[in-house]
Amino acid sequence: MTTPPLSPARSAGALVFTSGQLARGDDGAIVAGGIEAQAERALANLAAALEGEGCTPADVVKVTAWLTDPADGAAFNAAYRRLFGEPWPARSTVVSALLAPGALIEVEAIALRR
């Protein structure tokens, strides 16, 4: 697998922008287990990207998520609720094909470093 030319996250002043995070395991492969496992892993990868820039999920102000199947929305929402709390970040969820074979979800965020 070729590593794409991107940073997991970048800062611009107090703003932190993450790249889209997939459900890649430590070996770089998309994790097995369906949308539940992929949502948990993609969000864990998102949290790690934020941490690398000195932020936590509580600092997130906007999330964009891509799902390949609209039926996966409930499972994504369940994992999302475990990571984020109120006040909820603004969010857009889009149904689309994804570039990585086997990926069911991709998620990115904008955070405000405090």
JSON list of C-alpha atoms in Angstrom, two decimals:
[
{"chain": "A", "resi": 1, "resn": "MET", "atom": "CA", "xyz": [0.00, 0.00, 0.00]},
{"chain": "A", "resi": 2, "resn": "THR", "atom": "CA", "xyz": [1.32, 3.43, -0.92]},
{"chain": "A", "resi": 3, "resn": "THR", "atom": "CA", "xyz": [1.15, 6.11, 1.75]},
{"chain": "A", "resi": 4, "resn": "PRO", "atom": "CA", "xyz": [-0.83, 9.09, 0.42]},
{"chain": "A", "resi": 5, "resn": "PRO", "atom": "CA", "xyz": [0.89, 12.50, 0.39]},
{"chain": "A", "resi": 6, "resn": "LEU", "atom": "CA", "xyz": [-0.90, 14.10, 3.33]},
{"chain": "A", "resi": 7, "resn": "SER", "atom": "CA", "xyz": [-0.55, 15.07, 6.98]},
{"chain": "A", "resi": 8, "resn": "PRO", "atom": "CA", "xyz": [-2.93, 13.54, 9.54]},
{"chain": "A", "resi": 9, "resn": "ALA", "atom": "CA", "xyz": [-3.61, 17.09, 10.77]},
{"chain": "A", "resi": 10, "resn": "ARG", "atom": "CA", "xyz": [-2.28, 20.61, 10.28]},
{"chain": "A", "resi": 11, "resn": "SER", "atom": "CA", "xyz": [-2.62, 23.79, 12.29]},
{"chain": "A", "resi": 12, "resn": "ALA", "atom": "CA", "xyz": [-3.34, 27.29, 11.03]},
{"chain": "A", "resi": 13, "resn": "GLY", "atom": "CA", "xyz": [-3.14, 29.57, 14.04]},
{"chain": "A", "resi": 14, "resn": "ALA", "atom": "CA", "xyz": [-5.58, 28.26, 16.63]},
{"chain": "A", "resi": 15, "resn": "LEU", "atom": "CA", "xyz": [-7.44, 26.12, 14.06]},
{"chain": "A", "resi": 16, "resn": "VAL", "atom": "CA", "xyz": [-6.57, 22.47, 13.51]},
{"chain": "A", "resi": 17, "resn": "PHE", "atom": "CA", "xyz": [-7.70, 20.70, 10.34]},
{"chain": "A", "resi": 18, "resn": "THR", "atom": "CA", "xyz": [-7.54, 16.91, 10.11]},
{"chain": "A", "resi": 19, "resn": "SER", "atom": "CA", "xyz": [-7.29, 14.90, 6.94]},
{"chain": "A", "resi": 20, "resn": "GLY", "atom": "CA", "xyz": [-10.01, 12.35, 6.34]},
{"chain": "A", "resi": 21, "resn": "GLN", "atom": "CA", "xyz": [-9.45, 9.46, 8.73]},
{"chain": "A", "resi": 22, "resn": "LEU", "atom": "CA", "xyz": [-10.27, 5.95, 7.61]},
{"chain": "A", "resi": 23, "resn": "ALA", "atom": "CA", "xyz": [-10.65, 2.83, 9.72]},
{"chain": "A", "resi": 24, "resn": "ARG", "atom": "CA", "xyz": [-7.04, 1.77, 9.20]},
{"chain": "A", "resi": 25, "resn": "GLY", "atom": "CA", "xyz": [-5.52, -0.53, 11.79]},
{"chain": "A", "resi": 26, "resn": "ASP", "atom": "CA", "xyz": [-1.92, -0.43, 12.96]},
{"chain": "A", "resi": 27, "resn": "ASP", "atom": "CA", "xyz": [-0.94, -2.48, 9.90]},
{"chain": "A", "resi": 28, "resn": "GLY", "atom": "CA", "xyz": [-2.46, 0.12, 7.55]},
{"chain": "A", "resi": 29, "resn": "ALA", "atom": "CA", "xyz": [-5.29, -2.15, 6.39]},
{"chain": "A", "resi": 30, "resn": "ILE", "atom": "CA", "xyz": [-8.98, -1.29, 6.72]},
{"chain": "A", "resi": 31, "resn": "VAL", "atom": "CA", "xyz": [-10.27, -3.11, 9.81]},
{"chain": "A", "resi": 32, "resn": "ALA", "atom": "CA", "xyz": [-12.77, -5.95, 9.50]},
{"chain": "A", "resi": 33, "resn": "GLY", "atom": "CA", "xyz": [-16.04, -6.11, 11.40]},
{"chain": "A", "resi": 34, "resn": "GLY", "atom": "CA", "xyz": [-18.45, -3.92, 9.46]},
{"chain": "A", "resi": 35, "resn": "ILE", "atom": "CA", "xyz": [-19.54, -0.38, 10.10]},
{"chain": "A", "resi": 36, "resn": "GLU", "atom": "CA", "xyz": [-19.46, -0.66, 13.90]},
{"chain": "A", "resi": 37, "resn": "ALA", "atom": "CA", "xyz": [-15.77, -1.61, 13.97]},
{"chain": "A", "resi": 38, "resn": "GLN", "atom": "CA", "xyz": [-14.89, 0.82, 11.20]},
{"chain": "A", "resi": 39, "resn": "ALA", "atom": "CA", "xyz": [-16.69, 3.75, 12.84]},
{"chain": "A", "resi": 40, "resn": "GLU", "atom": "CA", "xyz": [-14.92, 3.11, 16.15]},
{"chain": "A", "resi": 41, "resn": "ARG", "atom": "CA", "xyz": [-11.52, 2.86, 14.48]},
{"chain": "A", "resi": 42, "resn": "ALA", "atom": "CA", "xyz": [-11.97, 5.87, 12.18]},
{"chain": "A", "resi": 43, "resn": "LEU", "atom": "CA", "xyz": [-13.02, 8.00, 15.17]},
{"chain": "A", "resi": 44, "resn": "ALA", "atom": "CA", "xyz": [-10.09, 6.67, 17.23]},
{"chain": "A", "resi": 45, "resn": "ASN", "atom": "CA", "xyz": [-7.77, 7.63, 14.38]},
{"chain": "A", "resi": 46, "resn": "LEU", "atom": "CA", "xyz": [-9.41, 11.07, 14.29]},
{"chain": "A", "resi": 47, "resn": "ALA", "atom": "CA", "xyz": [-8.80, 11.50, 18.03]},
{"chain": "A", "resi": 48, "resn": "ALA", "atom": "CA", "xyz": [-5.15, 10.50, 17.54]},
{"chain": "A", "resi": 49, "resn": "ALA", "atom": "CA", "xyz": [-4.72, 13.03, 14.71]},
{"chain": "A", "resi": 50, "resn": "LEU", "atom": "CA", "xyz": [-6.20, 15.74, 16.93]},
{"chain": "A", "resi": 51, "resn": "GLU", "atom": "CA", "xyz": [-3.96, 14.73, 19.84]},
{"chain": "A", "resi": 52, "resn": "GLY", "atom": "CA", "xyz": [-0.94, 15.08, 17.57]},
{"chain": "A", "resi": 53, "resn": "GLU", "atom": "CA", "xyz": [-1.82, 18.77, 17.23]},
{"chain": "A", "resi": 54, "resn": "GLY", "atom": "CA", "xyz": [-2.56, 19.32, 20.92]},
{"chain": "A", "resi": 55, "resn": "CYS", "atom": "CA", "xyz": [-6.35, 18.97, 20.73]},
{"chain": "A", "resi": 56, "resn": "THR", "atom": "CA", "xyz": [-9.01, 16.61, 22.05]},
{"chain": "A", "resi": 57, "resn": "PRO", "atom": "CA", "xyz": [-12.48, 15.75, 20.71]},
{"chain": "A", "resi": 58, "resn": "ALA", "atom": "CA", "xyz": [-13.87, 18.43, 23.06]},
{"chain": "A", "resi": 59, "resn": "ASP", "atom": "CA", "xyz": [-12.06, 21.03, 20.92]},
{"chain": "A", "resi": 60, "resn": "VAL", "atom": "CA", "xyz": [-13.81, 19.98, 17.69]},
{"chain": "A", "resi": 61, "resn": "VAL", "atom": "CA", "xyz": [-16.19, 22.53, 16.19]},
{"chain": "A", "resi": 62, "resn": "LYS", "atom": "CA", "xyz": [-17.01, 20.84, 12.84]},
{"chain": "A", "resi": 63, "resn": "VAL", "atom": "CA", "xyz": [-17.07, 17.24, 11.61]},
{"chain": "A", "resi": 64, "resn": "THR", "atom": "CA", "xyz": [-17.59, 15.95, 8.09]},
{"chain": "A", "resi": 65, "resn": "ALA", "atom": "CA", "xyz": [-18.28, 12.25, 7.66]},
{"chain": "A", "resi": 66, "resn": "TRP", "atom": "CA", "xyz": [-18.65, 10.14, 4.55]},
{"chain": "A", "resi": 67, "resn": "LEU", "atom": "CA", "xyz": [-20.54, 6.85, 4.65]},
{"chain": "A", "resi": 68, "resn": "THR", "atom": "CA", "xyz": [-20.85, 4.44, 1.73]},
{"chain": "A", "resi": 69, "resn": "ASP", "atom": "CA", "xyz": [-24.32, 3.26, 2.83]},
{"chain": "A", "resi": 70, "resn": "PRO", "atom": "CA", "xyz": [-27.07, 5.46, 4.30]},
{"chain": "A", "resi": 71, "resn": "ALA", "atom": "CA", "xyz": [-28.21, 2.48, 6.39]},
{"chain": "A", "resi": 72, "resn": "ASP", "atom": "CA", "xyz": [-24.97, 2.83, 8.40]},
{"chain": "A", "resi": 73, "resn": "GLY", "atom": "CA", "xyz": [-26.02, 6.17, 9.90]},
{"chain": "A", "resi": 74, "resn": "ALA", "atom": "CA", "xyz": [-27.33, 4.74, 13.17]},
{"chain": "A", "resi": 75, "resn": "ALA", "atom": "CA", "xyz": [-24.14, 2.75, 13.84]},
{"chain": "A", "resi": 76, "resn": "PHE", "atom": "CA", "xyz": [-22.03, 5.80, 13.06]},
{"chain": "A", "resi": 77, "resn": "ASN", "atom": "CA", "xyz": [-24.14, 7.95, 15.39]},
{"chain": "A", "resi": 78, "resn": "ALA", "atom": "CA", "xyz": [-23.66, 5.44, 18.22]},
{"chain": "A", "resi": 79, "resn": "ALA", "atom": "CA", "xyz": [-19.86, 5.56, 17.88]},
{"chain": "A", "resi": 80, "resn": "TYR", "atom": "CA", "xyz": [-19.95, 9.34, 17.42]},
{"chain": "A", "resi": 81, "resn": "ARG", "atom": "CA", "xyz": [-21.86, 9.79, 20.70]},
{"chain": "A", "resi": 82, "resn": "ARG", "atom": "CA", "xyz": [-19.17, 7.81, 22.53]},
{"chain": "A", "resi": 83, "resn": "LEU", "atom": "CA", "xyz": [-16.43, 10.18, 21.31]},
{"chain": "A", "resi": 84, "resn": "PHE", "atom": "CA", "xyz": [-18.15, 13.56, 21.30]},
{"chain": "A", "resi": 85, "resn": "GLY", "atom": "CA", "xyz": [-20.38, 15.16, 23.90]},
{"chain": "A", "resi": 86, "resn": "GLU", "atom": "CA", "xyz": [-22.60, 18.18, 24.14]},
{"chain": "A", "resi": 87, "resn": "PRO", "atom": "CA", "xyz": [-22.37, 20.77, 22.88]},
{"chain": "A", "resi": 88, "resn": "TRP", "atom": "CA", "xyz": [-22.16, 18.67, 19.73]},
{"chain": "A", "resi": 89, "resn": "PRO", "atom": "CA", "xyz": [-19.84, 19.81, 16.96]},
{"chain": "A", "resi": 90, "resn": "ALA", "atom": "CA", "xyz": [-21.53, 21.05, 13.80]},
{"chain": "A", "resi": 91, "resn": "ARG", "atom": "CA", "xyz": [-21.64, 18.10, 11.40]},
{"chain": "A", "resi": 92, "resn": "SER", "atom": "CA", "xyz": [-22.26, 17.14, 7.81]},
{"chain": "A", "resi": 93, "resn": "THR", "atom": "CA", "xyz": [-22.73, 13.51, 6.81]},
{"chain": "A", "resi": 94, "resn": "VAL", "atom": "CA", "xyz": [-22.50, 12.58, 3.14]},
{"chain": "A", "resi": 95, "resn": "VAL", "atom": "CA", "xyz": [-23.20, 9.29, 1.38]},
{"chain": "A", "resi": 96, "resn": "SER", "atom": "CA", "xyz": [-20.52, 8.63, -1.22]},
{"chain": "A", "resi": 97, "resn": "ALA", "atom": "CA", "xyz": [-18.14, 6.05, -2.61]},
{"chain": "A", "resi": 98, "resn": "LEU", "atom": "CA", "xyz": [-14.72, 6.10, -0.92]},
{"chain": "A", "resi": 99, "resn": "LEU", "atom": "CA", "xyz": [-11.33, 5.80, -2.57]},
{"chain": "A", "resi": 100, "resn": "ALA", "atom": "CA", "xyz": [-9.93, 3.10, -0.24]},
{"chain": "A", "resi": 101, "resn": "PRO", "atom": "CA", "xyz": [-11.19, -0.41, -1.11]},
{"chain": "A", "resi": 102, "resn": "GLY", "atom": "CA", "xyz": [-13.28, -1.85, 1.73]},
{"chain": "A", "resi": 103, "resn": "ALA", "atom": "CA", "xyz": [-13.69, 1.47, 3.54]},
{"chain": "A", "resi": 104, "resn": "LEU", "atom": "CA", "xyz": [-17.21, 2.15, 4.78]},
{"chain": "A", "resi": 105, "resn": "ILE", "atom": "CA", "xyz": [-16.51, 5.47, 6.54]},
{"chain": "A", "resi": 106, "resn": "GLU", "atom": "CA", "xyz": [-14.18, 8.45, 6.46]},
{"chain": "A", "resi": 107, "resn": "VAL", "atom": "CA", "xyz": [-14.28, 11.32, 8.93]},
{"chain": "A", "resi": 108, "resn": "GLU", "atom": "CA", "xyz": [-12.48, 14.66, 9.24]},
{"chain": "A", "resi": 109, "resn": "ALA", "atom": "CA", "xyz": [-12.71, 17.53, 11.71]},
{"chain": "A", "resi": 110, "resn": "ILE", "atom": "CA", "xyz": [-11.88, 21.14, 12.38]},
{"chain": "A", "resi": 111, "resn": "ALA", "atom": "CA", "xyz": [-10.88, 21.95, 15.95]},
{"chain": "A", "resi": 112, "resn": "LEU", "atom": "CA", "xyz": [-10.14, 25.14, 17.85]},
{"chain": "A", "resi": 113, "resn": "ARG", "atom": "CA", "xyz": [-7.02, 24.78, 20.00]},
{"chain": "A", "resi": 114, "resn": "ARG", "atom": "CA", "xyz": [-7.69, 26.38, 23.39]}
]
